[in-house]
PDB file of C-alpha atoms in Angstrom:
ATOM      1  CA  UNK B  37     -18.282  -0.352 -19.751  1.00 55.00           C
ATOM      2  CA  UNK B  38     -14.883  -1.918 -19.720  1.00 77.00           C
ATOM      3  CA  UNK B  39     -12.647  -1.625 -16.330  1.00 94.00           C
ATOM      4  CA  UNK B  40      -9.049  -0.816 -16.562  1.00 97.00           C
ATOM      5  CA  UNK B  41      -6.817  -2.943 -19.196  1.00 97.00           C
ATOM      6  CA  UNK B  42      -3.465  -4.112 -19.547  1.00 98.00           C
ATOM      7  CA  UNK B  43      -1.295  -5.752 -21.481  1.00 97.00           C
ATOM      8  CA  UNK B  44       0.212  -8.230 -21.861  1.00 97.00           C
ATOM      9  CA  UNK B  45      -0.824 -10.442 -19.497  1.00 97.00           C
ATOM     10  CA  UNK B  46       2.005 -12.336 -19.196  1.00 98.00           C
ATOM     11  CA  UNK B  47       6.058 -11.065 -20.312  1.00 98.00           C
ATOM     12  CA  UNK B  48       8.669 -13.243 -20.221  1.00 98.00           C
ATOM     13  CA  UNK B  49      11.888 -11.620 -20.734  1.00 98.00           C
ATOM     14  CA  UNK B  50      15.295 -12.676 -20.782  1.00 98.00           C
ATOM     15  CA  UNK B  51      18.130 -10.424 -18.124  1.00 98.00           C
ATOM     16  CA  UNK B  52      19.058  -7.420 -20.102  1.00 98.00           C
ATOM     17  CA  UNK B  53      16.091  -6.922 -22.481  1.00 98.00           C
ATOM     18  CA  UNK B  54      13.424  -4.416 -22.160  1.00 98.00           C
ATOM     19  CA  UNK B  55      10.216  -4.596 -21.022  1.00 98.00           C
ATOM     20  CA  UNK B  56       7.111  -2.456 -21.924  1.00 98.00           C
ATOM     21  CA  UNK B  57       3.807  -2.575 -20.398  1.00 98.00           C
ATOM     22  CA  UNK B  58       0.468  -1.215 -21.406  1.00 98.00           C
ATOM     23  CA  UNK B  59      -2.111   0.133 -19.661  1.00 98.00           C
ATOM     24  CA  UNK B  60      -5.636   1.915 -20.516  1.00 97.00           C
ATOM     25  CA  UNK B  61      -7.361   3.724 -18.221  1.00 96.00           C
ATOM     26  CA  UNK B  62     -11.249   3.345 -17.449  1.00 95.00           C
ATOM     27  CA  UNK B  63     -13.552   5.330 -19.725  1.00 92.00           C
ATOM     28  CA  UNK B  64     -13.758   9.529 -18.105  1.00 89.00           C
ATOM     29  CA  UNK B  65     -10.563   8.367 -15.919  1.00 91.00           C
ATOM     30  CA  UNK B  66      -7.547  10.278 -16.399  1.00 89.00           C
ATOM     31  CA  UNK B  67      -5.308   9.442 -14.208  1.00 91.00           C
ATOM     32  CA  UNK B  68      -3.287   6.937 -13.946  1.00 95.00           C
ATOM     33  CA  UNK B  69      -0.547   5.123 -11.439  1.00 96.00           C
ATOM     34  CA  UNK B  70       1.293   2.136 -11.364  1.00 98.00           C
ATOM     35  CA  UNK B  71       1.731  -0.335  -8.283  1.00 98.00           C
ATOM     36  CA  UNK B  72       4.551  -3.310  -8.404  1.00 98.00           C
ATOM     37  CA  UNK B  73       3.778  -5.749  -6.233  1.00 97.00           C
ATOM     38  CA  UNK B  74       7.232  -8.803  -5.325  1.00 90.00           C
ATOM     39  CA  UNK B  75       6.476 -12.437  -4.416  1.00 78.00           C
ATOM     40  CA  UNK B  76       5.352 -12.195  -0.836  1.00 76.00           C
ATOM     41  CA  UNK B  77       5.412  -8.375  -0.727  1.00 81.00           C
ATOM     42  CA  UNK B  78       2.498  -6.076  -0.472  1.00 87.00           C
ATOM     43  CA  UNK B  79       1.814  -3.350  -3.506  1.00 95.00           C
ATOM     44  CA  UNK B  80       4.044  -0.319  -3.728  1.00 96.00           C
ATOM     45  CA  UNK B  81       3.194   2.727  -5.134  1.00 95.00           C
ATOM     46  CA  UNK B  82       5.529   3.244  -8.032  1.00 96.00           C
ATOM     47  CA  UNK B  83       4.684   6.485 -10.027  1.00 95.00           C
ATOM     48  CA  UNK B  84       1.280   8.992 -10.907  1.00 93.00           C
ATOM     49  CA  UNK B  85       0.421  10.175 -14.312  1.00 94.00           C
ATOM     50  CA  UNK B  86      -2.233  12.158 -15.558  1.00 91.00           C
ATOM     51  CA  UNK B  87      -2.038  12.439 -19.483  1.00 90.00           C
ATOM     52  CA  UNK B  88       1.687  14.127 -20.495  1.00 90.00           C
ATOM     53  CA  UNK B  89       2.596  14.892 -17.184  1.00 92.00           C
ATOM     54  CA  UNK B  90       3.911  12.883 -14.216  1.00 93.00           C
ATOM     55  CA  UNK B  91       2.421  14.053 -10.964  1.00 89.00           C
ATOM     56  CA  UNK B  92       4.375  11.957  -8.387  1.00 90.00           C
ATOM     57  CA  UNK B  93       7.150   9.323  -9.067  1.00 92.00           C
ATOM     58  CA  UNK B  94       8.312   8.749  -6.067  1.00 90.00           C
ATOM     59  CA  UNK B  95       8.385   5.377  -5.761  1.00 92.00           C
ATOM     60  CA  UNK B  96      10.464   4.622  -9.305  1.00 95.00           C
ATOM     61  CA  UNK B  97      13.668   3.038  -9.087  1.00 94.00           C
ATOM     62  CA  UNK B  98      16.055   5.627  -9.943  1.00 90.00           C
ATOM     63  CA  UNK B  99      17.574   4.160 -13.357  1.00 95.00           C
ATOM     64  CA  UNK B 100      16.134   1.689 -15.807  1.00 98.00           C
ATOM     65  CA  UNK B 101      12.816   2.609 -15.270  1.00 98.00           C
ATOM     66  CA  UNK B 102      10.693   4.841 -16.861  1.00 97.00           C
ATOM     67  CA  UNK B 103       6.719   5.969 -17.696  1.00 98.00           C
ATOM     68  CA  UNK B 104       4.724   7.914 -19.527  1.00 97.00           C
ATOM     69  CA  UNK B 105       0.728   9.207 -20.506  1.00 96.00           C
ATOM     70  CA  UNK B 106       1.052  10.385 -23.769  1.00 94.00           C
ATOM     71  CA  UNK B 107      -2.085  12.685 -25.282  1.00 92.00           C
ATOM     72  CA  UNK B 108      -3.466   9.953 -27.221  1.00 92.00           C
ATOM     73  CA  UNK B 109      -2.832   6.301 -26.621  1.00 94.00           C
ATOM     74  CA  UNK B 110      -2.363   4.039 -23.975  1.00 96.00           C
ATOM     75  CA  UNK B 111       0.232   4.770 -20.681  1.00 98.00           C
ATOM     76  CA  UNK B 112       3.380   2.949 -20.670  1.00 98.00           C
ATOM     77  CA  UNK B 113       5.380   1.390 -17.772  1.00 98.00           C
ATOM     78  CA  UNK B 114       8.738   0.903 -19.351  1.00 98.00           C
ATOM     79  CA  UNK B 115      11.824  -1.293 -18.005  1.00 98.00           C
ATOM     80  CA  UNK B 116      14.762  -1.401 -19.990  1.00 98.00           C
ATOM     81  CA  UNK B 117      18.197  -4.329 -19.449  1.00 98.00           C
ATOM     82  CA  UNK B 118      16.001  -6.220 -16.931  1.00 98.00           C
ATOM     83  CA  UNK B 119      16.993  -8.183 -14.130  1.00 97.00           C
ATOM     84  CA  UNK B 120      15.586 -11.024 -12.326  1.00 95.00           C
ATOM     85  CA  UNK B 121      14.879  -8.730  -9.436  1.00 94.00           C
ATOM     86  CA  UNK B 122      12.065  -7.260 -11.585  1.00 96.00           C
ATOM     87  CA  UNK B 123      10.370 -10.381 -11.523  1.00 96.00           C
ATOM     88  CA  UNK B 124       6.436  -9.195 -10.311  1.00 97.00           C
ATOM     89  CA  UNK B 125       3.280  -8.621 -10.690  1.00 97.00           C
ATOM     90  CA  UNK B 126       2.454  -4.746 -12.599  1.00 98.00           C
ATOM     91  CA  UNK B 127      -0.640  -2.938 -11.965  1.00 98.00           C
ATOM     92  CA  UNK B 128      -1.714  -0.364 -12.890  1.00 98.00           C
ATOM     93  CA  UNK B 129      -5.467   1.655 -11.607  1.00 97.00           C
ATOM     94  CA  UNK B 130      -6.893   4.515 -12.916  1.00 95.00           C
ATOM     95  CA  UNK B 131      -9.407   7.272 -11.035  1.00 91.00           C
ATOM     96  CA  UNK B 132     -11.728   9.810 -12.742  1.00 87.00           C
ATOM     97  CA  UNK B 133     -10.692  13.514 -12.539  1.00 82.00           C
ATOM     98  CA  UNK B 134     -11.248  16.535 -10.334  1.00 72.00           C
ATOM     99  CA  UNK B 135     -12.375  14.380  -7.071  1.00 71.00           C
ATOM    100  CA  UNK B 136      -9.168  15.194  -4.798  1.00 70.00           C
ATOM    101  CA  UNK B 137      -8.947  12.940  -1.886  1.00 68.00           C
ATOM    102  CA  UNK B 138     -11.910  11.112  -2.978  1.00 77.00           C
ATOM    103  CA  UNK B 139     -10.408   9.230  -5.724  1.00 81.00           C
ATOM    104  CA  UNK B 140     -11.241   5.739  -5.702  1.00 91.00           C
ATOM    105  CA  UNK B 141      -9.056   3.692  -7.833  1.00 94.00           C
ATOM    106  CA  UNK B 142      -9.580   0.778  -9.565  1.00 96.00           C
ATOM    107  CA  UNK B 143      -6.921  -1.491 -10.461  1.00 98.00           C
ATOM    108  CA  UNK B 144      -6.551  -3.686 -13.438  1.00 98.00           C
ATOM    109  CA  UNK B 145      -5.583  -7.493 -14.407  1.00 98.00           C
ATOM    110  CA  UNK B 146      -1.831  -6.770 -13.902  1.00 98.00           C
ATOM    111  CA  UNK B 147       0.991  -8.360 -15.879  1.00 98.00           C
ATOM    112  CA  UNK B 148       3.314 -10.769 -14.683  1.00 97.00           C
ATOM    113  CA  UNK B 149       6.947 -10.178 -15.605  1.00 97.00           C
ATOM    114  CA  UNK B 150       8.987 -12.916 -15.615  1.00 97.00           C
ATOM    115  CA  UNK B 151      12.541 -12.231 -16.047  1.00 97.00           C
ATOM    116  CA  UNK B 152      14.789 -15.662 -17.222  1.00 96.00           C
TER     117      UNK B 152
ATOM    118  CA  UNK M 264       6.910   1.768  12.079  1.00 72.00           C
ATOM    119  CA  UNK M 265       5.427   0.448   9.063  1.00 81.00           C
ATOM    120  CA  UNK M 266       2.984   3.579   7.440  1.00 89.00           C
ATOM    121  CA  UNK M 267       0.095   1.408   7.413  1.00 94.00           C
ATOM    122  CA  UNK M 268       0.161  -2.347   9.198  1.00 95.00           C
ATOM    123  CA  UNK M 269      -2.239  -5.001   9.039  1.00 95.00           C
ATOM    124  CA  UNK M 270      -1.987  -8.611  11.014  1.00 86.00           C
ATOM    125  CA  UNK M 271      -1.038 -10.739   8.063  1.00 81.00           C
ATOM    126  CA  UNK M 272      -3.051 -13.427   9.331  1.00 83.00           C
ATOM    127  CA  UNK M 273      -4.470 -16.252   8.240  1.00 92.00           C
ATOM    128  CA  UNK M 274      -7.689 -15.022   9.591  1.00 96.00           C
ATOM    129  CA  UNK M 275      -9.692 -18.544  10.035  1.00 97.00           C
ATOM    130  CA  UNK M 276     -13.391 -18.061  10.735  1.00 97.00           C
ATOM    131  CA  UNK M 277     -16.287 -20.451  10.383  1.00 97.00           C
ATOM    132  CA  UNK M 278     -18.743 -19.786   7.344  1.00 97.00           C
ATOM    133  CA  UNK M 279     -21.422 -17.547   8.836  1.00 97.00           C
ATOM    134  CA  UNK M 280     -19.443 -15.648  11.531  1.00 97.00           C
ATOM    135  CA  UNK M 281     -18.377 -12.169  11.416  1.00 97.00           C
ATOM    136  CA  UNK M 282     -15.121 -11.616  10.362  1.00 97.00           C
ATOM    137  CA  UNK M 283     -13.087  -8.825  11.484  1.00 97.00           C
ATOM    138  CA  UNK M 284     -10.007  -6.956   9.514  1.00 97.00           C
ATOM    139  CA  UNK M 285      -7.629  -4.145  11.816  1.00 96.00           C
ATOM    140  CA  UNK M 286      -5.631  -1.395   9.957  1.00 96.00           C
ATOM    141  CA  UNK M 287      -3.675   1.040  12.120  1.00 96.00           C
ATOM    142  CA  UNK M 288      -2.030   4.274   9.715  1.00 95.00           C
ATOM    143  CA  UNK M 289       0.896   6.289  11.004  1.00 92.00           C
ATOM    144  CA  UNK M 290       0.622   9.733   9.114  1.00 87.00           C
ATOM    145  CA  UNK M 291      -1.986  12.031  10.980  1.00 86.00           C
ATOM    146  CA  UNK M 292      -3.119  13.485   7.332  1.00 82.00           C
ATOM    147  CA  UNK M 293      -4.043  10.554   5.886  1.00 86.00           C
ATOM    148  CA  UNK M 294      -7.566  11.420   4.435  1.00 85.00           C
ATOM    149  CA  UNK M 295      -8.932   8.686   2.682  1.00 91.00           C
ATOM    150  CA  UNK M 296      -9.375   4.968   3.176  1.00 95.00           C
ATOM    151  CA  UNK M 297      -9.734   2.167   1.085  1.00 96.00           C
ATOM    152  CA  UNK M 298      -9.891  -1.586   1.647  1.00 98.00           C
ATOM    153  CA  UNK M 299      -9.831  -3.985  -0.992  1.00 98.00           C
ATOM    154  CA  UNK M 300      -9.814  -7.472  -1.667  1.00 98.00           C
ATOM    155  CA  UNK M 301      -7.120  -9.746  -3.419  1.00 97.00           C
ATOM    156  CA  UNK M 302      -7.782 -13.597  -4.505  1.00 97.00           C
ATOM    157  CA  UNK M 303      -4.858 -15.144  -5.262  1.00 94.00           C
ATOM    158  CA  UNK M 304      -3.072 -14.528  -8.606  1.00 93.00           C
ATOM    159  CA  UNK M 305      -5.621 -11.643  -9.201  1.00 96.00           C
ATOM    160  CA  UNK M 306      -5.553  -8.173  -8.746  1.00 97.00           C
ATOM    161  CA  UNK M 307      -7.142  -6.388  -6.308  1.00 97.00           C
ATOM    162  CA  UNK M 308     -10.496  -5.014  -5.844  1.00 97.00           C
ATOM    163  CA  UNK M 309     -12.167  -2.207  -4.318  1.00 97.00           C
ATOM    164  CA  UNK M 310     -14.649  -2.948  -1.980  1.00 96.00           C
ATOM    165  CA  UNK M 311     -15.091  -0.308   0.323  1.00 96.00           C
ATOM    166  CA  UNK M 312     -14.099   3.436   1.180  1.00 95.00           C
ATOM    167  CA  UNK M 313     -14.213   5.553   4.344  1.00 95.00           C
ATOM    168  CA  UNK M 314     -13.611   9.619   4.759  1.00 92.00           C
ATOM    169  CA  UNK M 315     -15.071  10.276   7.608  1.00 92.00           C
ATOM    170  CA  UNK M 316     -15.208   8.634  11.242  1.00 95.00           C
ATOM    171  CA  UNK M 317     -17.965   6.568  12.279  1.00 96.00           C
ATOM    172  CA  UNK M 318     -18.981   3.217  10.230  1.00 96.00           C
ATOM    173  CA  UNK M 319     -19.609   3.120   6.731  1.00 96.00           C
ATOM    174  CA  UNK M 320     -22.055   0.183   6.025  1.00 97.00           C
ATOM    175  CA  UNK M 321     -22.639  -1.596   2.513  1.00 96.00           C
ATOM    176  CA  UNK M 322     -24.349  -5.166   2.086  1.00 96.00           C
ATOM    177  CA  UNK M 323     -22.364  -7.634   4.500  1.00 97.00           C
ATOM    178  CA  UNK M 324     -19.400  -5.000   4.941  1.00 98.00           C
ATOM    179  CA  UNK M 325     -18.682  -2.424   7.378  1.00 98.00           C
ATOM    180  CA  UNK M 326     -16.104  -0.161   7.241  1.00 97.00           C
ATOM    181  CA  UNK M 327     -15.129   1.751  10.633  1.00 97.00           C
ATOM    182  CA  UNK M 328     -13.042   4.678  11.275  1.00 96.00           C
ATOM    183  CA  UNK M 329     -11.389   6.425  14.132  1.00 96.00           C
ATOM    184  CA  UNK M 330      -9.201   9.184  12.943  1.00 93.00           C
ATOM    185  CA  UNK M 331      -8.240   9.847  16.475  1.00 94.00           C
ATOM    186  CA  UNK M 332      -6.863   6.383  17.109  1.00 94.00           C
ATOM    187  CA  UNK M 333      -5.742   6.215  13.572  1.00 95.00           C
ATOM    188  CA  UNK M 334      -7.586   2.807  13.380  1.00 95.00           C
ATOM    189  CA  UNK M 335      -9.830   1.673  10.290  1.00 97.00           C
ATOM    190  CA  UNK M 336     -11.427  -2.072  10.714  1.00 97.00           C
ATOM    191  CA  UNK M 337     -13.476  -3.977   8.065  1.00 98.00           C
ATOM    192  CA  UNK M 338     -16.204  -5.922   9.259  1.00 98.00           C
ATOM    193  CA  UNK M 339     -17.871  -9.048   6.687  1.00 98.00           C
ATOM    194  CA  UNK M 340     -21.151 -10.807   8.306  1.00 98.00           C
ATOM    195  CA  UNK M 341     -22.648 -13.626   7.456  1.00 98.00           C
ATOM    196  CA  UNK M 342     -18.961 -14.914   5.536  1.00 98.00           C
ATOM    197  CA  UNK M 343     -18.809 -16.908   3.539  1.00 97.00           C
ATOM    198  CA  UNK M 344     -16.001 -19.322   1.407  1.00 97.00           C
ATOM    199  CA  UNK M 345     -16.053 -16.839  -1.532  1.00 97.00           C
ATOM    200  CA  UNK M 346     -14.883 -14.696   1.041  1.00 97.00           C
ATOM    201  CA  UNK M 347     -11.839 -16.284   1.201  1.00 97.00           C
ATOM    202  CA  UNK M 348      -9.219 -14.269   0.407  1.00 97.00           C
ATOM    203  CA  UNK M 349      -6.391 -11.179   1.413  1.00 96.00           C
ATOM    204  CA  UNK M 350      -7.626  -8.129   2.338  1.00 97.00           C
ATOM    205  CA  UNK M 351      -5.570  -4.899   1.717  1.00 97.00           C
ATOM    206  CA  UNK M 352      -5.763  -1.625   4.025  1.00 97.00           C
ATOM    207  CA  UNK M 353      -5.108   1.300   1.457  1.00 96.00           C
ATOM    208  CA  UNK M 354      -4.309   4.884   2.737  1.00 94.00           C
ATOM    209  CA  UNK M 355      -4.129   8.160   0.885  1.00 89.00           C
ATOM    210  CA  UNK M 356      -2.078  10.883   2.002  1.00 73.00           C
ATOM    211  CA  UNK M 357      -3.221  13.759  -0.578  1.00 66.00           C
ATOM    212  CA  UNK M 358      -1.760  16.697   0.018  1.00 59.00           C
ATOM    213  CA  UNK M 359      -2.826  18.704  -2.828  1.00 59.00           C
ATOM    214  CA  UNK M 360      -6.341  18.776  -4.044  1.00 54.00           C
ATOM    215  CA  UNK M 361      -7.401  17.393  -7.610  1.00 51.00           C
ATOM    216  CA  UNK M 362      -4.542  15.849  -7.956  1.00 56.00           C
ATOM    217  CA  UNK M 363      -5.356  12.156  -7.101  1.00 59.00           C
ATOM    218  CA  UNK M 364      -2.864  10.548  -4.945  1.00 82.00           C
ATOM    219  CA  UNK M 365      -1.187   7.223  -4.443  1.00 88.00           C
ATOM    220  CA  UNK M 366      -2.481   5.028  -2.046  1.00 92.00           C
ATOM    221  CA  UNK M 367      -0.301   3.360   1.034  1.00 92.00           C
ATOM    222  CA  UNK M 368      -0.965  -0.538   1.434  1.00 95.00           C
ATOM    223  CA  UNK M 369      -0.519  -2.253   4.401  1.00 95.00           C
ATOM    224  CA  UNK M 370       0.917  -5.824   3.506  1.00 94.00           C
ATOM    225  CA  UNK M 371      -2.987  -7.640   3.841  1.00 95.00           C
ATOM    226  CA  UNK M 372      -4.876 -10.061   5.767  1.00 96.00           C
ATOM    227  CA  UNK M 373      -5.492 -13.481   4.920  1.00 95.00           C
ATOM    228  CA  UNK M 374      -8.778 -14.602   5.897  1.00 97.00           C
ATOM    229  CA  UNK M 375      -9.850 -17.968   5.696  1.00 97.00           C
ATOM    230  CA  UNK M 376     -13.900 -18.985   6.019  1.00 97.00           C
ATOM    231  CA  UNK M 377     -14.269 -22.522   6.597  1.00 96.00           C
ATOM    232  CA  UNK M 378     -17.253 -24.467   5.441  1.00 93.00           C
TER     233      UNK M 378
END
């Protein structure tokens, strides 16, 4: 029964290139969001997706970033002409449908961006 | 006023004690409560919820909540080293039902059980 997974692990990226990470929800889970977490900081809320729609983005930065839950295939955290600022660790957690304010989520490995 | 505020600690108890984690929320309609725990350079894990007020017990953990006071606490007995880590206060604020939410986290407690 795998958990939540992302990847890659680990992205190194040089200022001004793009960055795309991967996540998969749990199994019967079908929604989605995406936390950043900064050296030293606490974990942000960053955007909610359930599959081809975003729910609540809220807490995306208003240019270079973007994500999406397509019908098939994994949901994608996308950060295009990086800068060092984006430098953090990604999660991303997943919850199973139709439980409202119940929704546990559960969080996966992360992946560390590391912008040169 | 941060939304939800934890005392960042370190937390430094003796192996055995009872630890004790405070969360205090701002938004009245927060309706759900999560903590979870982070080890360093990992990500973090749920281990326990609270909806309603009162206590909430599971193995060494106890979770408490006091809507009125807009208080949750996290009690771990008996800690232990492999306690050791930062504990995050999460808070949902769902305003529309079956449609998830994103969860408000306070910025963690470090807690520390010493051998």
């Amino acid at each position: 029964n795998a958990g939540v997974m992302q990847n890659p692990r680990h992205l190194v990226r040089r200022r001004g290139q793009e960055a795309r990470l991967r996540c998969s929800p749990m199994k019967g889970h079908s929604h989605v969001y995406w936390y950043r977490q900064l050296p030293e900081e606490g974990l942000k809320f960053m955007v909610y997706l359930q599959k081809e729609n975003i729910i609540d983005e809220s807490g995306m930065p208003k240019e270079r970033f973007s994500a999406e839950f397509p019908k098939e295939g994994p949901s994608i955290l996308r950060i295009q002409q990086v800068v060092r600022g984006d430098s953090a660790a990604y999660f991303c957690a997943s919850s199973p449908p139709d439980k409202g304010v119940y929704n546990e989520q559960f969080f996966g490995p992360g992946t560390r961006l590391t912008v040169l | 006023q941060k939304e939800v505020e934890q005392n960042s600690g370190p937390l430094s108890v003796p192996e055995g004690a009872i630890a004790s984690l405070n969360c205090t929320y701002s938004d009245r309609g927060s309706q759900s409560f999560f903590w979870y725990r982070q080890y360093s350079g990992k990500s973090p894990e749920l281990i326990m919820s609270i909806y309603s007020n009162g206590d909430k017990e599971d193995g060494r953990f106890t979770a408490q909540l006091n809507k009125a006071s807009q208080y949750v606490s996290l009690l771990i007995r008996d800690s232990q080293p492999s306690d050791s880590a930062t504990y995050l206060c999460a808070v949902n604020r769902l305003r529309i039902y079956n449609q998830g939410g994103k969860l408000i986290f306070g910025q963690g407690t470090e807690l520390s059980v010493k051998p």
